[in-house]
Structure formats: C-alpha cells, structure tokens
Amino acid sequence: MAELNGQWRVPLADIDLGPEEEAAVLDVLRRRWLTMGGVTAAFEADFAALTGAEHALAVTNCTAALHLAGLALGWGPGDEVIVPSLTFVATANAVRYCGATPVFADVTSADDLSLSPDDVAARLSPRTRAIVVVHYGGYAADMPALLALAGRHGLDVVEDVAHAPGASLDGRALGTWGRIGCFSFFSNKNMTTGEGGMLTTDDDALAERLRLLRSHGMTTLTWDRHRGHAFSYDVVAPGYNYRIDELRAAIGRAQLAKLPGNNRRRAQLDAAYRALLPAAAPGLALPYAAPRGVSAHHLRPALLPPGVDRTAFMTAMKERGIQTSIHYPPVHRFSYYRRAEGPALPITEAVAAREVTLPLYPGMSAGDVEVVVAAVAEALAVTLDEDSRPTVGLTALAV
Ligand SMILES: Cc1ncc(COP(=O)(O)O)c(C=O)c1O
C-alpha cells in the first residue's frame, strides 16, 4: 500500500498492516487448513465480543452480508425496502438481488448524512418491508427514531455498518440495534481483510438461517467432516458460497485487536481537522458537528462552499499531492436506478453535489493534517471565484 500510495503526499486512506498480520497468515499456512474453520470461528467470537452481538458470522464481503440479510428476512418480489441514496451502491444492489425494490429516502441534513426518520416515514407504503440504515462515515444514524418508526409499522431494520466497526450509540454497538448488522472489511475500511465482511444478530433462528445460506444451504461444513463431526449433509435451501477463508480470518483477528486504538487515533485526527479547517477554509462545512454516540471516524466529509467547482478543487488538491474522494454519487442518479427514481431527494442532491472526502487514516501524523488543511485553503483560493467568496462562514452552506 505504501508503494501504491507513493504518488500521493497524503493518500485518502492507508491500512495498518504489520508483523501481527504477517505472523497470523504464516501460522494459517503452516497449519495447512485454509477454508473456513477454527480461525474463522475464533474471529467470529472476537467480533461478537467486540459488538456484544449474540452471533457473528464472517462472510466474503459486506455486499454478500447484505444479500444474506435480505434473504434471511424473506425479502422478495413485491416488497419495498427503504434505503438511503447517499451510500455505496451495494446497499441498494443487495435489495435487488432478493427481487425486492429499493425505495430511496433522503438524509437528515447537511450535518447528519444518514437516513432521515421523517423522510423514511413519508416513503412508507403497504409494500414496505424493511429499512436499511447506513451509518455514514462511521457516525450513528438516529437509531432510536428509526427503530420506533419501524416498530410502529412492523418493519425489519438492517444496519449497513460498513463504515462503523467499533462505533456505538448509548453504549450499544452499531450493528446490534437492528435485526441484522452487515460489516465490511474491504481494504479502505477501518479494519480490513482485503475482501471480507461480517453479519451480526441476536436472533438465534436468523443466525441459523444466515449460517445455512452462507454455505450452499448445507447442514454440515467440510470443516465439520474434516474434524470427524459428520459424514454427510443435507441441503435445505438454495444457498450460496459466501464463506470467508482462514487466511483472511487470521488477518481480521489481528486487525480487530488494533481497531479500538486505530479508531481513537482517527478521532484525534478528525478533531485536528475540526480545530484547523474553520479558520483556514471559511465556508467549508464539516458535517457531524455534534455526532450521536461514539463514531468510528471512517470518513472526514466536507461540503464545499457554493460556487466552488468540485472537479477543479479536487484537481488542485491532487496537484498538491493530496488524494480526495466523493462519498457518494447518489445511487438514484445512476443509469440503472434512474428508472426507479421516486420523489426528489433534495438534501441528498444538495449534499452530494458539494461533498469532498479528505484523507483520514490512523497512520496520518498531525503534520499530515496540517498539510491537507493548507492544501484545502490554497485549493479553495484558486477555485473559488471572487463573487462566490463566502462572507457569512458556515451559514452560507445551509441546504
Ligand atoms: C456503505 C457501504 N455498504 C456496503 C459496502 C460493500 O462492502 P464490500 O465491499 O465489503 O462488499 C461498502 C463498501 O465500500 C460501503 O461503503
């Protein structure tokens, strides 16, 4: 990664990989059992302990986790599932995999980029079956309000916790508020296994269903047979092969051990951005001024002042060696989903047009944050035309 990131003075993200992961992988190789087995079981136990979930099931990636969640909850043709549009497309694609229809709802405000409970309420129909909540950037969505709404209407809540391992709200881990939590260990996430994911649930029957669907609908695993615990198996559902493997589970265990410390480091770096950016870049809004609970600080989103050409800004940042990104191009605007477009999503559209994500990863130094802040100030100065320079600071950004 260091080599890949060589072109950047400060990349958008970087992973914390070291001797712990190397030793863990070597140990698996030497034990000569590579597919899902004892190391995966230990990884799942560690993850259940971190979140307080009754069950944790490791899977190929978060997209597979979301798919299995929908299948286990019985989503199918004719069902509507409410999702944010300000998310990675996998959140909506997984609903489509089940044959159900994603219905996009707006986010709360320019400060809270997760689902608006009021807007979700406005999108309910007799066909609504569930809500998929995304904890954008590692920040908790308004789970009490969303769960209350879901409870009133008999809806299931699934949490897309791709950004928020280790985050909590009112002392309860994100991913354990809804019926099922879906985590990602993709390589730009707070903890990584390359590709990988985890399902969490407190429901024994759901856990059993998820376990079956993860591995072809088979009643025993190759691992069970290897250990002499079974000789054959039945198939009770048309399941999938969404298993993780021991190499990635071993990396996951090492990464999980570092997660609390790395999340704390992210919080410090984010606080440094918050301390420096308002003076250096007036007019740039920083969402989540007063976040709910304990964030995982996966992303540092910023909203550019009106009048700034985002591509020019990102190009100016690139010229200064700083990688930036956009989270997200709204899903309802993609060609495939435009057909399913419902009523307008004004806050999503306003936010998505101005959002730029700044570098944030535990290996950043305080000096790196200063370099990014200085580059933001310069990039704004060269891209903001005279007439658009904000005179009223952050209020210029209210949407
Ligand atoms: C919000 C969100 N949901 C789902 C996913 C899909 O995760 P994975 O790449 O592990 O399938 C991602 C990954 O980028 C994500 O950011």
XYZ file of C-alpha atoms and ligand atoms in Angstrom:
415
model
C 0.000 0.000 0.000
C 2.843 2.372 0.881
C 4.210 1.697 -2.579
C 0.819 2.177 -4.234
C 0.305 5.369 -2.260
C 3.732 6.633 -3.346
C 2.239 9.038 -5.857
C 0.435 10.891 -3.054
C 1.931 13.085 -0.377
C -1.178 12.222 1.663
C -3.403 9.426 0.283
C -7.108 9.234 1.058
C -6.705 6.080 3.140
C -3.999 3.661 4.190
C -4.083 0.399 6.062
C -2.291 -0.530 9.244
C -0.658 -3.850 8.350
C 2.382 -5.149 10.194
C 4.129 -8.133 11.722
C 0.949 -9.232 13.538
C -0.899 -9.864 10.268
C 2.168 -11.457 8.650
C 2.612 -13.864 11.569
C -1.095 -14.694 11.611
C -1.152 -15.563 7.898
C 2.030 -17.617 8.153
C 0.563 -19.539 11.051
C -2.512 -20.459 8.977
C -0.342 -21.517 6.030
C 1.719 -23.765 8.280
C -1.384 -25.334 9.820
C -2.495 -26.356 6.304
C -6.224 -25.698 6.662
C -7.217 -22.733 4.518
C -11.003 -22.783 4.080
C -13.445 -21.747 6.791
C -12.570 -23.462 10.073
C -11.201 -22.808 13.538
C -9.572 -19.426 12.866
C -12.818 -18.157 11.368
C -14.716 -19.387 14.436
C -12.232 -17.505 16.652
C -12.578 -14.351 14.511
C -16.360 -14.574 14.842
C -16.094 -14.996 18.609
C -13.798 -11.960 18.831
C -16.210 -9.917 16.740
C -19.210 -10.994 18.809
C -17.281 -9.914 21.920
C -16.454 -6.515 20.394
C -20.041 -5.783 19.419
C -21.876 -7.644 22.158
C -23.878 -9.461 19.461
C -25.105 -12.975 20.240
C -23.944 -14.206 16.852
C -21.269 -13.044 14.423
C -20.845 -14.788 11.054
C -17.919 -13.994 8.778
C -18.649 -13.755 5.056
C -16.981 -12.922 1.749
C -17.777 -9.205 1.902
C -20.422 -6.750 3.117
C -22.360 -6.988 -0.143
C -22.825 -10.724 0.483
C -23.786 -9.925 4.080
C -26.493 -7.521 2.885
C -27.746 -10.095 0.383
C -27.931 -12.812 3.034
C -29.671 -10.410 5.433
C -32.390 -9.749 2.860
C -32.782 -13.457 2.073
C -32.918 -14.448 5.732
C -35.591 -11.808 6.368
C -37.554 -13.085 3.379
C -37.438 -10.073 1.047
C -38.784 -10.877 -2.397
C -40.661 -9.574 -5.425
C -43.345 -7.051 -4.486
C -41.534 -5.973 -1.313
C -40.144 -2.466 -0.909
C -37.058 -1.791 1.172
C -36.182 1.778 2.120
C -32.504 2.669 1.651
C -30.515 5.901 1.513
C -29.337 7.080 -1.873
C -26.258 8.648 -0.268
C -24.442 5.329 0.081
C -22.303 2.868 -1.802
C -24.387 1.164 -4.473
C -24.107 -2.255 -2.777
C -26.712 -1.177 -0.203
C -29.333 -0.917 -2.954
C -27.999 -3.726 -5.156
C -28.446 -6.243 -2.359
C -32.158 -5.399 -2.217
C -32.374 -6.027 -5.972
C -30.583 -9.401 -5.603
C -33.550 -10.515 -3.476
C -36.003 -9.392 -6.168
C -37.316 -6.591 -3.935
C -37.458 -2.899 -4.818
C -35.202 -0.325 -3.177
C -37.048 2.884 -2.333
C -34.674 5.780 -1.780
C -35.157 8.125 1.175
C -33.409 11.390 1.939
C -30.758 12.077 4.542
C -31.461 14.245 7.562
C -29.497 17.444 6.917
C -26.209 18.866 5.676
C -24.855 17.976 9.107
C -26.350 14.469 9.533
C -25.816 12.456 6.362
C -27.750 9.363 7.496
C -31.387 8.467 6.807
C -33.996 10.979 7.930
C -36.665 9.210 10.033
C -39.221 11.784 8.813
C -38.408 11.182 5.177
C -38.462 7.402 5.686
C -41.952 7.795 7.188
C -43.027 9.738 4.104
C -41.886 6.903 1.789
C -43.760 4.072 3.528
C -46.305 2.115 1.513
C -48.327 -1.044 2.169
C -45.478 -2.923 0.430
C -42.695 -1.591 2.684
C -40.951 -4.490 4.347
C -37.732 -3.148 5.833
C -35.305 -0.246 6.222
C -31.564 -0.498 5.571
C -29.778 2.115 7.657
C -26.250 3.205 6.701
C -24.086 4.761 9.408
C -22.473 7.200 7.006
C -18.780 7.841 7.605
C -18.845 5.868 10.858
C -21.418 8.175 12.510
C -24.522 6.682 14.109
C -27.827 7.271 12.373
C -30.803 8.195 14.555
C -31.453 4.583 15.571
C -33.961 5.298 18.367
C -36.217 7.213 15.955
C -35.756 4.744 13.096
C -36.432 1.718 15.327
C -39.515 3.388 16.793
C -40.834 4.061 13.292
C -40.035 0.502 12.183
C -41.737 -0.876 15.287
C -44.928 1.103 14.621
C -45.131 -0.326 11.100
C -43.826 -3.850 11.692
C -40.695 -3.328 9.578
C -37.316 -5.026 9.909
C -34.239 -2.834 10.283
C -30.917 -3.929 8.801
C -27.804 -1.897 9.568
C -25.152 -1.373 6.912
C -22.219 -0.930 9.272
C -19.541 -0.933 6.543
C -18.166 2.365 7.888
C -18.661 1.843 11.581
C -16.994 -1.158 13.254
C -16.309 -0.233 16.848
C -18.799 2.664 16.860
C -21.630 2.823 19.386
C -24.682 4.758 20.421
C -25.897 4.953 24.021
C -23.284 2.337 24.876
C -24.661 -0.164 22.365
C -22.540 -1.164 19.341
C -23.744 -0.134 15.920
C -24.743 -3.284 14.090
C -26.667 -4.573 17.117
C -29.558 -2.100 17.004
C -31.353 -3.614 14.025
C -32.201 -7.266 13.432
C -29.006 -7.819 11.427
C -25.770 -5.827 11.100
C -23.583 -6.035 7.973
C -19.898 -5.057 8.212
C -17.223 -4.635 5.512
C -13.530 -5.417 5.699
C -12.701 -4.050 2.249
C -9.211 -2.594 2.127
C -10.167 1.065 2.645
C -12.246 0.314 5.751
C -11.364 0.829 9.445
C -10.310 -2.812 9.637
C -9.528 -4.924 6.618
C -9.063 -8.473 5.412
C -8.693 -7.436 1.746
C -12.203 -8.592 0.931
C -14.344 -9.682 3.850
C -17.408 -8.976 5.898
C -19.365 -9.938 8.999
C -23.009 -10.437 9.933
C -24.216 -9.796 13.476
C -27.550 -10.716 15.007
C -29.044 -11.514 18.401
C -31.698 -13.767 16.866
C -30.864 -17.495 17.058
C -33.219 -18.517 14.242
C -31.920 -15.794 11.932
C -28.336 -16.758 12.737
C -29.110 -20.359 11.807
C -30.695 -19.279 8.535
C -27.761 -16.985 7.702
C -25.326 -19.792 8.503
C -27.112 -22.168 6.118
C -27.416 -19.624 3.310
C -23.730 -18.689 3.635
C -22.670 -22.191 2.673
C -24.933 -23.684 -0.038
C -27.805 -24.400 2.345
C -25.802 -27.397 3.606
C -26.378 -28.736 7.098
C -22.683 -29.519 7.745
C -19.415 -27.944 6.628
C -16.308 -29.510 5.080
C -14.653 -28.405 8.331
C -17.139 -30.466 10.382
C -16.437 -33.517 8.267
C -12.675 -32.936 8.451
C -12.914 -32.977 12.226
C -14.930 -36.176 12.105
C -18.071 -34.457 13.380
C -20.161 -35.554 10.398
C -20.007 -37.905 7.408
C -22.629 -36.361 5.133
C -25.022 -33.463 4.815
C -28.440 -32.428 3.653
C -29.269 -29.308 1.612
C -32.285 -27.456 2.951
C -32.159 -24.199 0.944
C -30.597 -22.978 -2.313
C -27.723 -21.266 -0.506
C -24.585 -19.537 -1.729
C -20.865 -19.780 -1.243
C -20.333 -16.577 0.726
C -17.718 -18.013 3.083
C -14.570 -16.256 4.210
C -11.304 -18.244 4.486
C -8.817 -18.828 7.268
C -6.153 -16.518 5.837
C -8.494 -13.560 5.849
C -9.987 -14.527 9.200
C -6.457 -14.535 10.653
C -5.806 -11.052 9.250
C -9.199 -9.999 10.610
C -8.317 -11.115 14.145
C -5.097 -9.086 14.068
C -6.942 -6.082 12.632
C -9.721 -6.352 15.197
C -7.186 -6.201 18.024
C -5.952 -2.878 16.622
C -9.393 -1.447 15.878
C -10.136 0.364 19.172
C -6.748 2.107 19.164
C -6.978 2.958 15.483
C -10.494 4.363 15.905
C -9.231 6.550 18.753
C -6.408 7.780 16.530
C -8.951 8.596 13.807
C -10.944 10.598 16.366
C -7.840 12.647 17.302
C -7.034 13.363 13.661
C -10.628 14.336 12.968
C -10.549 16.695 15.946
C -7.419 18.284 14.456
C -9.278 18.866 11.177
C -12.145 20.415 13.123
C -9.773 22.683 15.006
C -7.858 23.888 11.938
C -10.230 23.961 8.987
C -12.740 26.654 10.039
C -10.047 29.359 10.194
C -8.085 28.093 7.183
C -11.095 27.431 4.964
C -14.071 29.574 5.965
C -17.164 28.478 4.133
C -16.200 24.814 4.140
C -18.792 22.896 6.179
C -17.798 19.895 8.271
C -20.764 17.555 8.857
C -21.315 15.858 12.222
C -20.526 18.875 14.393
C -22.286 17.152 17.311
C -22.378 13.436 16.459
C -24.513 10.882 18.260
C -22.572 8.374 20.335
C -19.022 7.234 19.598
C -18.104 7.485 15.922
C -15.698 5.149 14.112
C -14.493 8.216 12.132
C -14.247 6.261 8.917
C -14.519 9.371 6.730
C -13.970 13.103 7.076
C -16.581 14.542 4.740
C -16.548 18.256 3.897
C -19.061 20.316 1.935
C -17.553 22.856 -0.441
C -18.858 26.412 -0.410
C -21.332 27.276 -3.162
C -19.556 28.486 -6.279
C -16.633 26.065 -5.979
C -16.126 23.764 -8.944
C -15.554 20.404 -7.246
C -13.514 18.887 -10.053
C -11.249 21.950 -10.088
C -10.921 21.727 -6.291
C -10.045 18.019 -6.381
C -7.569 18.680 -9.202
C -5.936 21.463 -7.190
C -5.682 19.057 -4.225
C -4.166 16.397 -6.474
C -1.594 18.901 -7.742
C -0.604 19.383 -4.102
C -0.263 15.621 -3.614
C -3.492 15.178 -1.662
C -5.963 12.472 -2.630
C -9.645 13.266 -2.128
C -12.835 11.384 -2.984
C -16.616 11.775 -3.205
C -19.000 9.936 -0.855
C -21.205 9.447 -2.733
C -22.559 9.954 -6.217
C -26.226 9.350 -5.207
C -27.420 5.873 -6.166
C -30.769 7.097 -7.548
C -28.844 9.060 -10.198
C -27.030 6.028 -11.655
C -28.346 4.847 -15.037
C -29.657 1.564 -13.662
C -31.517 3.140 -10.760
C -32.782 6.232 -12.557
C -35.644 4.106 -13.832
C -36.736 3.506 -10.255
C -36.473 7.170 -9.338
C -39.184 8.270 -6.949
C -39.853 11.713 -5.488
C -36.960 14.159 -5.196
C -34.254 13.784 -2.588
C -33.338 17.463 -2.139
C -30.906 17.181 0.760
C -29.109 14.174 -0.746
C -28.740 16.028 -4.046
C -27.510 19.252 -2.432
C -25.019 17.468 -0.200
C -23.795 15.043 -2.857
C -23.052 17.902 -5.253
C -20.706 19.585 -2.780
C -19.207 16.706 -0.825
C -15.479 16.037 -0.845
C -13.834 13.492 1.440
C -10.467 14.410 2.945
C -7.728 11.922 3.892
C -8.236 10.129 7.210
C -6.408 7.025 8.401
C -4.651 6.068 11.631
C -1.145 6.313 10.159
C -1.563 10.046 9.437
C 0.552 12.414 11.512
C -0.544 15.770 12.917
C 1.768 17.256 10.276
C -0.149 15.415 7.521
C -3.386 17.016 8.739
C -1.715 20.439 8.582
C -0.505 19.718 5.056
C -4.057 18.766 3.987
C -5.560 21.838 5.677
C -3.063 24.152 3.970
C -3.804 22.490 0.626
C -7.569 22.904 1.175
C -7.066 26.633 1.824
C -4.961 27.022 -1.333
C -7.250 24.881 -3.466
C -10.278 26.894 -2.364
C -8.457 30.148 -3.087
C -7.647 29.074 -6.643
C -11.051 27.562 -7.413
C -13.463 29.994 -5.737
C -14.284 32.918 -7.963
C -14.316 36.413 -6.422
C -18.112 36.779 -6.452
C -18.678 33.486 -4.640
C -16.341 34.025 -1.694
C -18.470 33.412 1.392
C -18.961 36.304 3.751
C -21.133 34.523 6.275
C -18.998 31.481 7.002
C -20.735 28.191 7.591
C -24.263 29.545 7.352
C -23.674 30.017 3.625
C -23.865 26.243 3.382
C -27.230 25.523 4.894
C -29.262 23.420 2.494
C -21.837 1.803 2.898
C -21.279 0.573 2.232
N -22.066 -0.516 2.107
C -21.624 -1.648 1.537
C -20.337 -1.739 1.053
C -19.911 -3.005 0.374
O -18.865 -3.609 1.078
P -17.998 -4.765 0.426
O -17.000 -4.103 -0.472
O -17.345 -5.411 1.616
O -18.903 -5.674 -0.298
C -19.474 -0.652 1.175
C -18.101 -0.768 0.663
O -17.488 0.087 0.140
C -19.951 0.544 1.776
O -19.173 1.618 1.892
